[in-house]
Structures are given as structure tokens and as C-alpha cells.
PDB file of C-alpha atoms in Angstrom:
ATOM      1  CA  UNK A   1      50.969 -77.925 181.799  1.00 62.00           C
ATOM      2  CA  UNK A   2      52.365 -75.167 179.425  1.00 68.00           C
ATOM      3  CA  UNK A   3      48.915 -73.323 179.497  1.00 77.00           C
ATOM      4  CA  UNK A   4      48.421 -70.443 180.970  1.00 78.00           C
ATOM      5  CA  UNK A   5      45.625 -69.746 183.480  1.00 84.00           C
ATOM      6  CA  UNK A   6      42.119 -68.461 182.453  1.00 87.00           C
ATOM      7  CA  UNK A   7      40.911 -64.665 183.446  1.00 88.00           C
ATOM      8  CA  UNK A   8      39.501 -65.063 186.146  1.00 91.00           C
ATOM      9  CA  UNK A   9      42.056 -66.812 187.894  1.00 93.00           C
ATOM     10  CA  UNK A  10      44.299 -64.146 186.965  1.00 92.00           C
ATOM     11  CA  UNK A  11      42.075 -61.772 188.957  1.00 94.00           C
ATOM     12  CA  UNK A  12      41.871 -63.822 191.540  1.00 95.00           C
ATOM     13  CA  UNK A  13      45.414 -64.515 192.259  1.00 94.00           C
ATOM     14  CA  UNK A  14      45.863 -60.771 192.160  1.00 95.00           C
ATOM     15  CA  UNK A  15      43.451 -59.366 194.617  1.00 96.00           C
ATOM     16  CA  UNK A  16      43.945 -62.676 196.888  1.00 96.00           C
ATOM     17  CA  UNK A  17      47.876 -60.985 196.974  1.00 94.00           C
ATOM     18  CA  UNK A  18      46.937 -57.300 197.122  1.00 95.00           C
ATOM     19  CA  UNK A  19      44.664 -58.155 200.038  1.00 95.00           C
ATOM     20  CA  UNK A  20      47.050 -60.080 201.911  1.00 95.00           C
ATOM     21  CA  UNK A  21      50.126 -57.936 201.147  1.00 93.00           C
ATOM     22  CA  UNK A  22      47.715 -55.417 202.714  1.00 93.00           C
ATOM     23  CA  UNK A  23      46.959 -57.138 205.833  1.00 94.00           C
ATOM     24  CA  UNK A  24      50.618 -58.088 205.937  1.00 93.00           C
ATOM     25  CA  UNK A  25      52.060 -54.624 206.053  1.00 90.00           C
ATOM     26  CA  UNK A  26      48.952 -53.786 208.531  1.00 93.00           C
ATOM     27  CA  UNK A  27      50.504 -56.893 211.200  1.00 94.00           C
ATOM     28  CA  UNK A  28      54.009 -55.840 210.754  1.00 93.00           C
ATOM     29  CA  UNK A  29      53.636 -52.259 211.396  1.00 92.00           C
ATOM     30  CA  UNK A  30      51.370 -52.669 213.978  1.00 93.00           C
ATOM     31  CA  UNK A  31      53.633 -54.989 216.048  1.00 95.00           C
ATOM     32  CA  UNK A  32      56.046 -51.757 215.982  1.00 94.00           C
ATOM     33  CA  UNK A  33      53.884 -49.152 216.625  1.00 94.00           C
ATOM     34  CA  UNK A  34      52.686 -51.323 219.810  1.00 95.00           C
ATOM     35  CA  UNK A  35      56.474 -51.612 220.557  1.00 95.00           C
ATOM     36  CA  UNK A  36      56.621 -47.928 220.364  1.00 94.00           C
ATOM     37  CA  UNK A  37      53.610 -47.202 222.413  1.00 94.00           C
ATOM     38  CA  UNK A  38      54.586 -50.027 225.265  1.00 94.00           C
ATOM     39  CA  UNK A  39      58.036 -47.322 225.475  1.00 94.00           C
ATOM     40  CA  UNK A  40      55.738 -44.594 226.533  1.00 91.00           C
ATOM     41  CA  UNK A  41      55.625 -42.803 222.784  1.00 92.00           C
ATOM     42  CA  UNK A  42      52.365 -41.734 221.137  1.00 90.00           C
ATOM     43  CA  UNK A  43      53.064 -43.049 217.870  1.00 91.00           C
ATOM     44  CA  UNK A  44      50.567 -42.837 215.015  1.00 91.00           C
ATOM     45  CA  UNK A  45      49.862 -46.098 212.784  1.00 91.00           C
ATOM     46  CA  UNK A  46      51.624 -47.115 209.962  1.00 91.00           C
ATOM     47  CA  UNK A  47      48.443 -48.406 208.504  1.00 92.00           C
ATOM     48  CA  UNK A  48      45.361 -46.694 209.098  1.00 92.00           C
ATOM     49  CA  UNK A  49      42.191 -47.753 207.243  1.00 90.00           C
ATOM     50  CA  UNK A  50      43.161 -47.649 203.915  1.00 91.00           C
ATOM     51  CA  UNK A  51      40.530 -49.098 202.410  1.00 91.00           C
ATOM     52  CA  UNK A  52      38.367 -46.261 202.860  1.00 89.00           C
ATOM     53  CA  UNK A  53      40.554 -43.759 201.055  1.00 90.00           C
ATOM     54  CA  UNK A  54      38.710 -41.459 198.735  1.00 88.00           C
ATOM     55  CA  UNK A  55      41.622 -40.360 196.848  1.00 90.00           C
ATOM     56  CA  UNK A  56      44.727 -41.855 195.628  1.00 92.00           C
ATOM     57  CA  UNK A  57      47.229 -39.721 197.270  1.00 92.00           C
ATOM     58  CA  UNK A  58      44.990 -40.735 200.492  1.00 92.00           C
ATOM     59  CA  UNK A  59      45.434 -44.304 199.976  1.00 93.00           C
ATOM     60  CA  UNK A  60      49.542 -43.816 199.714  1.00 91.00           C
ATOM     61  CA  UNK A  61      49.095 -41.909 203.255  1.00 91.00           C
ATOM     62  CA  UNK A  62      47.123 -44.379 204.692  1.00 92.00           C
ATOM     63  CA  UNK A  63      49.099 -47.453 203.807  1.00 92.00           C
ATOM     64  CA  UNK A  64      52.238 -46.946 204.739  1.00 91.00           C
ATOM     65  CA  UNK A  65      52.690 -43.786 206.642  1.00 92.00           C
ATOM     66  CA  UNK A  66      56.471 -43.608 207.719  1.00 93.00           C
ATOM     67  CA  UNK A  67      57.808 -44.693 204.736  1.00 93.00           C
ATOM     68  CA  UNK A  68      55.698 -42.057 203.021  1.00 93.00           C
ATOM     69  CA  UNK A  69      56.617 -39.239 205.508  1.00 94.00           C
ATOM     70  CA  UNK A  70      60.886 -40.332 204.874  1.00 94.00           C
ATOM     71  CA  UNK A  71      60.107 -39.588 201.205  1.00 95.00           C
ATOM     72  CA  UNK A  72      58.276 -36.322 201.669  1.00 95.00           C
ATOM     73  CA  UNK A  73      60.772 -34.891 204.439  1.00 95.00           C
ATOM     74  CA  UNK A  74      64.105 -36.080 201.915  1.00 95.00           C
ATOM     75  CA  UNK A  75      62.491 -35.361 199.051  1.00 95.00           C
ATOM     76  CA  UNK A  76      59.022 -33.486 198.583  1.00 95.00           C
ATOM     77  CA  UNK A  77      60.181 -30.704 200.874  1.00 94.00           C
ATOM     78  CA  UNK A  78      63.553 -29.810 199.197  1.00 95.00           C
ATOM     79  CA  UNK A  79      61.880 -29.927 195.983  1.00 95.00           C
ATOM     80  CA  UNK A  80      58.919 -28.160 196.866  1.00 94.00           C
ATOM     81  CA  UNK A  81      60.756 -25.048 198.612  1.00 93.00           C
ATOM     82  CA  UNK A  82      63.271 -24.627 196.216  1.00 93.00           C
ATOM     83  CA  UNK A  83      61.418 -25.266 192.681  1.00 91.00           C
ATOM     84  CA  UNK A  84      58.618 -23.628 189.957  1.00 92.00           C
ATOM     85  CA  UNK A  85      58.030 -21.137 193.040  1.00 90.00           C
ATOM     86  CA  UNK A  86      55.930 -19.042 190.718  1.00 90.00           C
ATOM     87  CA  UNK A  87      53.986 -22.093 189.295  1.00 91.00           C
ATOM     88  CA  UNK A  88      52.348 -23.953 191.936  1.00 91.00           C
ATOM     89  CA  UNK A  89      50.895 -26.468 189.961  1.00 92.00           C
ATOM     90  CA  UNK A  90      53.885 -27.296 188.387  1.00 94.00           C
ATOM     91  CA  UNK A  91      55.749 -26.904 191.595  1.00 94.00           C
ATOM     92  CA  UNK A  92      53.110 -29.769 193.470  1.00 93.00           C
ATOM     93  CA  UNK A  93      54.064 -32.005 190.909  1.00 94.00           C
ATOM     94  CA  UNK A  94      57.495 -31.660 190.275  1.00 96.00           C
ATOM     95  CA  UNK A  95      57.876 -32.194 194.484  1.00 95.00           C
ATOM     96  CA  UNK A  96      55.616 -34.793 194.346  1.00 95.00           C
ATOM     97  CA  UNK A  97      57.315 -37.086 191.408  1.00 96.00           C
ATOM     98  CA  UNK A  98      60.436 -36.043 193.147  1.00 96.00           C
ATOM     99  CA  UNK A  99      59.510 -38.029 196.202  1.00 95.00           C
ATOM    100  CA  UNK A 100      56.924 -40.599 194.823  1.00 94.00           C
ATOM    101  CA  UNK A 101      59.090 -41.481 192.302  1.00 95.00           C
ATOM    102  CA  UNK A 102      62.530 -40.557 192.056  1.00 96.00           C
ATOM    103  CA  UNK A 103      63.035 -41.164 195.917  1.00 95.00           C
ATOM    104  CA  UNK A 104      60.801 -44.002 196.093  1.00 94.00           C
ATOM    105  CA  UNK A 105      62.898 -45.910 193.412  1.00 94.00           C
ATOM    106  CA  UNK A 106      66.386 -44.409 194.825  1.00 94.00           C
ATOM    107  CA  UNK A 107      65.287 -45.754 197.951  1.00 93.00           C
ATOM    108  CA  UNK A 108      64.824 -49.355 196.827  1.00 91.00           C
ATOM    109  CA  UNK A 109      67.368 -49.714 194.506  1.00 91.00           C
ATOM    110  CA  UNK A 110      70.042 -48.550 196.936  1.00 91.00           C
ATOM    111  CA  UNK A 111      68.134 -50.834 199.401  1.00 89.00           C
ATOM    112  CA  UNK A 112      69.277 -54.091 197.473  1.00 85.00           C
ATOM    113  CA  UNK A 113      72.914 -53.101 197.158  1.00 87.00           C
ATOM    114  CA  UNK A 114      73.561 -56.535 196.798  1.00 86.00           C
ATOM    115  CA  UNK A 115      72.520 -56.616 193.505  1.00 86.00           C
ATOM    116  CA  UNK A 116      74.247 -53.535 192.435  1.00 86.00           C
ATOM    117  CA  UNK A 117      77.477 -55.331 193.773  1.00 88.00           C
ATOM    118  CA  UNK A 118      76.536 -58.285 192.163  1.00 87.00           C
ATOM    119  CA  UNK A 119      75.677 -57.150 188.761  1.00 87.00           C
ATOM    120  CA  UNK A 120      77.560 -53.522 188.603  1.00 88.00           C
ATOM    121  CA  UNK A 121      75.267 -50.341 188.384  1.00 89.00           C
ATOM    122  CA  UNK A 122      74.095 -49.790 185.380  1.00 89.00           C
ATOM    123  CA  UNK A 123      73.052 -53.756 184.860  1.00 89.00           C
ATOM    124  CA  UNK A 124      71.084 -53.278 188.460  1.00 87.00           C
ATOM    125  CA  UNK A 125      69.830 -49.790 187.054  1.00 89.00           C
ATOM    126  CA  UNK A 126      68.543 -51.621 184.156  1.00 89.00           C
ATOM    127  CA  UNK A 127      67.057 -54.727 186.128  1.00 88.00           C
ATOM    128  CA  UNK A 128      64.894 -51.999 188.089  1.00 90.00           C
ATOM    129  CA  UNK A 129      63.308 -50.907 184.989  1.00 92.00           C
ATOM    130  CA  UNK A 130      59.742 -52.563 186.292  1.00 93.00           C
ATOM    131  CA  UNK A 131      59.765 -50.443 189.677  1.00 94.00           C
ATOM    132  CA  UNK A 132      60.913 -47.558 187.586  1.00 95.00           C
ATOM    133  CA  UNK A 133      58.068 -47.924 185.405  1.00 96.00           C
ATOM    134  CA  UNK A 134      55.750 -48.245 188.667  1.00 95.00           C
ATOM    135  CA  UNK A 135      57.231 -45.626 190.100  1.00 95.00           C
ATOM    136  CA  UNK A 136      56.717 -42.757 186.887  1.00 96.00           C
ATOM    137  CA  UNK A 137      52.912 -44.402 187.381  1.00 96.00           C
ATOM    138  CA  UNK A 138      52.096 -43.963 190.989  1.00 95.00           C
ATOM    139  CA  UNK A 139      53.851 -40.062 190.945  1.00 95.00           C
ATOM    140  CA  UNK A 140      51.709 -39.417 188.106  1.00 95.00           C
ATOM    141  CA  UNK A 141      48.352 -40.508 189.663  1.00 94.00           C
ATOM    142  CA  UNK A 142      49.250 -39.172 193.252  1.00 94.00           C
ATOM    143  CA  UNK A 143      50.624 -35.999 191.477  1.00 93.00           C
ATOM    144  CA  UNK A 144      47.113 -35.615 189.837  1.00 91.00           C
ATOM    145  CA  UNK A 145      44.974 -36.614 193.194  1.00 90.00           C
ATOM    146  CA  UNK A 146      46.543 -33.792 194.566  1.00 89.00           C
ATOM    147  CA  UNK A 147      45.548 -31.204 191.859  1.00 86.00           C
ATOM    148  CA  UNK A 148      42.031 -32.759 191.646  1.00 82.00           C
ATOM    149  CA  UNK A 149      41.207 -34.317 194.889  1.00 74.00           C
ATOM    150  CA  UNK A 150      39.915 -31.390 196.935  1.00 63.00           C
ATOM    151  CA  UNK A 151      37.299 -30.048 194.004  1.00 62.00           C
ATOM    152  CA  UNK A 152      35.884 -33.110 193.532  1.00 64.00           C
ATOM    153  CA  UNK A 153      35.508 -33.422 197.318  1.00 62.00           C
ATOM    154  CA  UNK A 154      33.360 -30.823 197.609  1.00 63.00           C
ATOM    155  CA  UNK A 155      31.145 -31.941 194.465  1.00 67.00           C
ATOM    156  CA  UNK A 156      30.641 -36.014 195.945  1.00 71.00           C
ATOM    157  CA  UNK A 157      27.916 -37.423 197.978  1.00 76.00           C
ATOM    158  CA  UNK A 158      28.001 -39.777 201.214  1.00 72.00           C
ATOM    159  CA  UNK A 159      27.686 -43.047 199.117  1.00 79.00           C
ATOM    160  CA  UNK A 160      30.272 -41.739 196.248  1.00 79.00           C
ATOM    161  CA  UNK A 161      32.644 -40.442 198.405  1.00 78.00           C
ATOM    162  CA  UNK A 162      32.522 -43.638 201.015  1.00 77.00           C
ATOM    163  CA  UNK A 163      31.586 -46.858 198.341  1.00 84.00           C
ATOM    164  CA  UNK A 164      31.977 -46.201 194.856  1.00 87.00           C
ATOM    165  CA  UNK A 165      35.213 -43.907 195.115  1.00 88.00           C
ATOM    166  CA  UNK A 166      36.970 -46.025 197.309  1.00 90.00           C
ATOM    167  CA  UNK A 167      36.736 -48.895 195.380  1.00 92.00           C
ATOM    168  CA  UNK A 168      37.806 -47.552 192.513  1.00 93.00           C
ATOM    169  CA  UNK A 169      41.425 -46.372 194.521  1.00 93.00           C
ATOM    170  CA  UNK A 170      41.495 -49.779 195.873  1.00 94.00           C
ATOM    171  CA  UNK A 171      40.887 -50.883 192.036  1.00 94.00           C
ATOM    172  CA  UNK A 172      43.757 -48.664 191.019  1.00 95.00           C
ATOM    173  CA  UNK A 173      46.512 -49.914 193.501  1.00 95.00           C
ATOM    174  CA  UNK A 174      44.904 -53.239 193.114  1.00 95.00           C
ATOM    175  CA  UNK A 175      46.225 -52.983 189.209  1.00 96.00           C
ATOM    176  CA  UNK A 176      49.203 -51.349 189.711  1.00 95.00           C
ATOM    177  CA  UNK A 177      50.696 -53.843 192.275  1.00 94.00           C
ATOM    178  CA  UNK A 178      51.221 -55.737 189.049  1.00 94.00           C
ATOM    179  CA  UNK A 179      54.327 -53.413 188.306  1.00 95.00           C
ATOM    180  CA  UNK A 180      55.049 -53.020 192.467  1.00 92.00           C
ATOM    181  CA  UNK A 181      57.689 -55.648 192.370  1.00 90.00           C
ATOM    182  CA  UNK A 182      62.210 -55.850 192.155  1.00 85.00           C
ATOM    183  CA  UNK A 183      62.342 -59.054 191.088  1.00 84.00           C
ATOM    184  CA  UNK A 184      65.176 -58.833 188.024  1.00 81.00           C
ATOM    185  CA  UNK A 185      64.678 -62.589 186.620  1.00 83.00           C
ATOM    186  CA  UNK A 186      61.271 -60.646 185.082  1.00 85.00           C
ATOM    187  CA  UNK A 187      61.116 -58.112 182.530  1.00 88.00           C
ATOM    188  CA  UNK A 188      58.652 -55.162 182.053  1.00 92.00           C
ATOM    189  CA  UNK A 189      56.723 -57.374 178.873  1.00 91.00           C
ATOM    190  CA  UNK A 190      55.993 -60.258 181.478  1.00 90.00           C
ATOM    191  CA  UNK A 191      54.581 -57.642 184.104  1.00 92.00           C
ATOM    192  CA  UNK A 192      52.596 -56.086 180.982  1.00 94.00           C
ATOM    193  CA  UNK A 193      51.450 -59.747 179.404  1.00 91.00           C
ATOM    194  CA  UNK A 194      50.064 -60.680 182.918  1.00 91.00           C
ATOM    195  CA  UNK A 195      47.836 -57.523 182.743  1.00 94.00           C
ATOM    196  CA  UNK A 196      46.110 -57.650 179.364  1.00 93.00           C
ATOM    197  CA  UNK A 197      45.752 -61.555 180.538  1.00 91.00           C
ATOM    198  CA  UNK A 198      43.498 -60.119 183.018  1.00 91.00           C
ATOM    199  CA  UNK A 199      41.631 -58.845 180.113  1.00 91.00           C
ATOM    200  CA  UNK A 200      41.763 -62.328 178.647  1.00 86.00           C
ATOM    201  CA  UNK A 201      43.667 -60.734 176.028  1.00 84.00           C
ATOM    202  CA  UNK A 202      46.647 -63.030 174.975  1.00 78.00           C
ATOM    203  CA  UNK A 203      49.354 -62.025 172.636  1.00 73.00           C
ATOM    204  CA  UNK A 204      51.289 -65.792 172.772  1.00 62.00           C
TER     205      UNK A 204
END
């Protein structure tokens, strides 16, 4: 009717999605691993509890572990050996925003090479701008679970470490699937105008 949806709807739309992209990605890697293990090979899950994930960087392991192992062996490792060898802070994150983000978005954009045939690079460069943006995001916060995670490990009780920790990483992807999408009919405002709807905060 021309009016958008109130707050709460908004929510629920979103974690009804995250939750059953999640289970989708669970069935469908599943069905190959079994394929894989009916062949005789010992293959580890794609998906492996996720939702008890006490870091971020955990989570991105636990949900989809071979797509996550391609970007570290094409582009963590490279990065990681050849770069910042005397600053190993410097040198986890530069790896790590070399394969959570630059190969991450490489990978899908060459992925729908449809689009770049359709529209000619740069206009398909340009259309990716919301997975970019999602991409400099998630490389940031795995870049900083990585640098932080293990200290605070050692600091956090049973019930912060199981409950209230991995809610909040569930919280954080939960959010961020906002900006997880390749869709080029919608622009990076629309993605941001949806979240601070959430908030029942409405700029229109």
C-alpha cells in the first residue's frame, strides 16, 4: 500500500531469512559431503555448528568451510608469506582482507560473468558496490577476531563463552546479511535505509 513495514517486521523478515539461508546452506552441503563420504572419502562438513561460534572468524569457519579454505589457500597464504613479514599484526590483517575481502568479492563478481558481459566491466564493477561494501565489513571484523579472539578466550566463563558470546556473532552476521547480497537493481542507500528501518528510524 505505499507504506513501509513497521520494526518489528523488519526484524522479523530478517532473522526468518538468516535462519533459513542458514539451514539452506547446512542441506545443500550436507547432501555433498554424504556424496563424498558414500565414495569412500572422509570429508569434513561444510557446515558444522555454527551457531555456537564464540568468535567471528569462528562463525566464517564454521559456515561454510570449503569456500572459506579456496579463499585462504588462493589468497590468505600468498599474502601472508610474502607480506609485512616483520609486522605480524599488520601482516594477519593484510592476508586476511586479502582473502575475506578482495578474493571473496573477486570470486563473486567473476562468478556472474554474465553481467560483466552484459553491462561491460566497470558498470558490473560498479553494480557490486553493495558486496564490496560487505566485503571491506566482514575482513574488518574477521581481521579483528583474529587479533582479539584468543585473549579474550582465556578471560570468558562457561555461560559467556557458550550463550551470551555466541549470540552476539550470530547478531553480527545476522546484521550484516543485510549487505550479503549481488542483486544490481538495488543500490547501497536501499541496503542502508532497510537497516536504520530496523531501528524504526525512517529518513522518507
Amino acid at each position: 500500500g505505499g507504506h513501509s513495514y513497521p520494526w518489528h517486521m523488519n526484524w522479523l523478515a530478517l532473522i526468518a531469512n538468516f535462519f533459513m539461508r542458514l539451514l539452506w546452506f547446512s542441506v545443500w552441503g550436507h547432501i555433498i559431503i554424504a556424496c563424498c563420504r558414500m565414495a569412500g572419502y572422509n570429508a569434513l562438513r561444510n557446515t558444522y555448528k555454527p551457531m555456537q561460534s564464540a568468535s567471528i572468524a569462528e562463525f566464517w569457519n564454521r559456515f561454510y568451510y570449503y569456500f572459506k579454505e579456496l579463499l585462504v589457500d588462493n589468497f590468505f597464504y600468498p599474502a601472508f608469506l610474502r607480506y609485512f613479514k616483520k609486522w605480524p599484526r599488520i601482516r594477519l590483517v593484510f592476508a586476511t582482507m586479502a582473502a575475506a575481502c578482495f578474493g571473496n568479492v573477486l570470486y563473486h563478481f567473476l562468478r556472474d560473468i554474465g553481467i560483466i558481459a552484459e553491462k561491460g566491466f566497470w558498470q558490473a564493477l560498479l553494480s557490486y558496490r553493495v558486496y564490496m561494501f560487505y566485503g571491506i565489513v566482514l575482513g574488518t571484523a574477521i581481521s579483528l577476531s583474529q587479533l582479539y579472539e584468543k585473549k579474550r578466550k582465556k578471560d570468558m566463563s562457561w555461560f559467556r563463552k557458550n550463550i551470551i558470546t555466541p549470540v552476539y556473532v550470530v547478531g553480527f552476521y545476522c546484521i550484516l546479511s543485510i549487505f550479503d547480497s549481488t542483486d544490481p537493481s538495488l543500490t547501497l542507500t536501499d541496503h542502508f535505509i532497510f537497516l536504520l528501518k530496523l531501528f524504526n528510524i525512517h529518513l522518507t
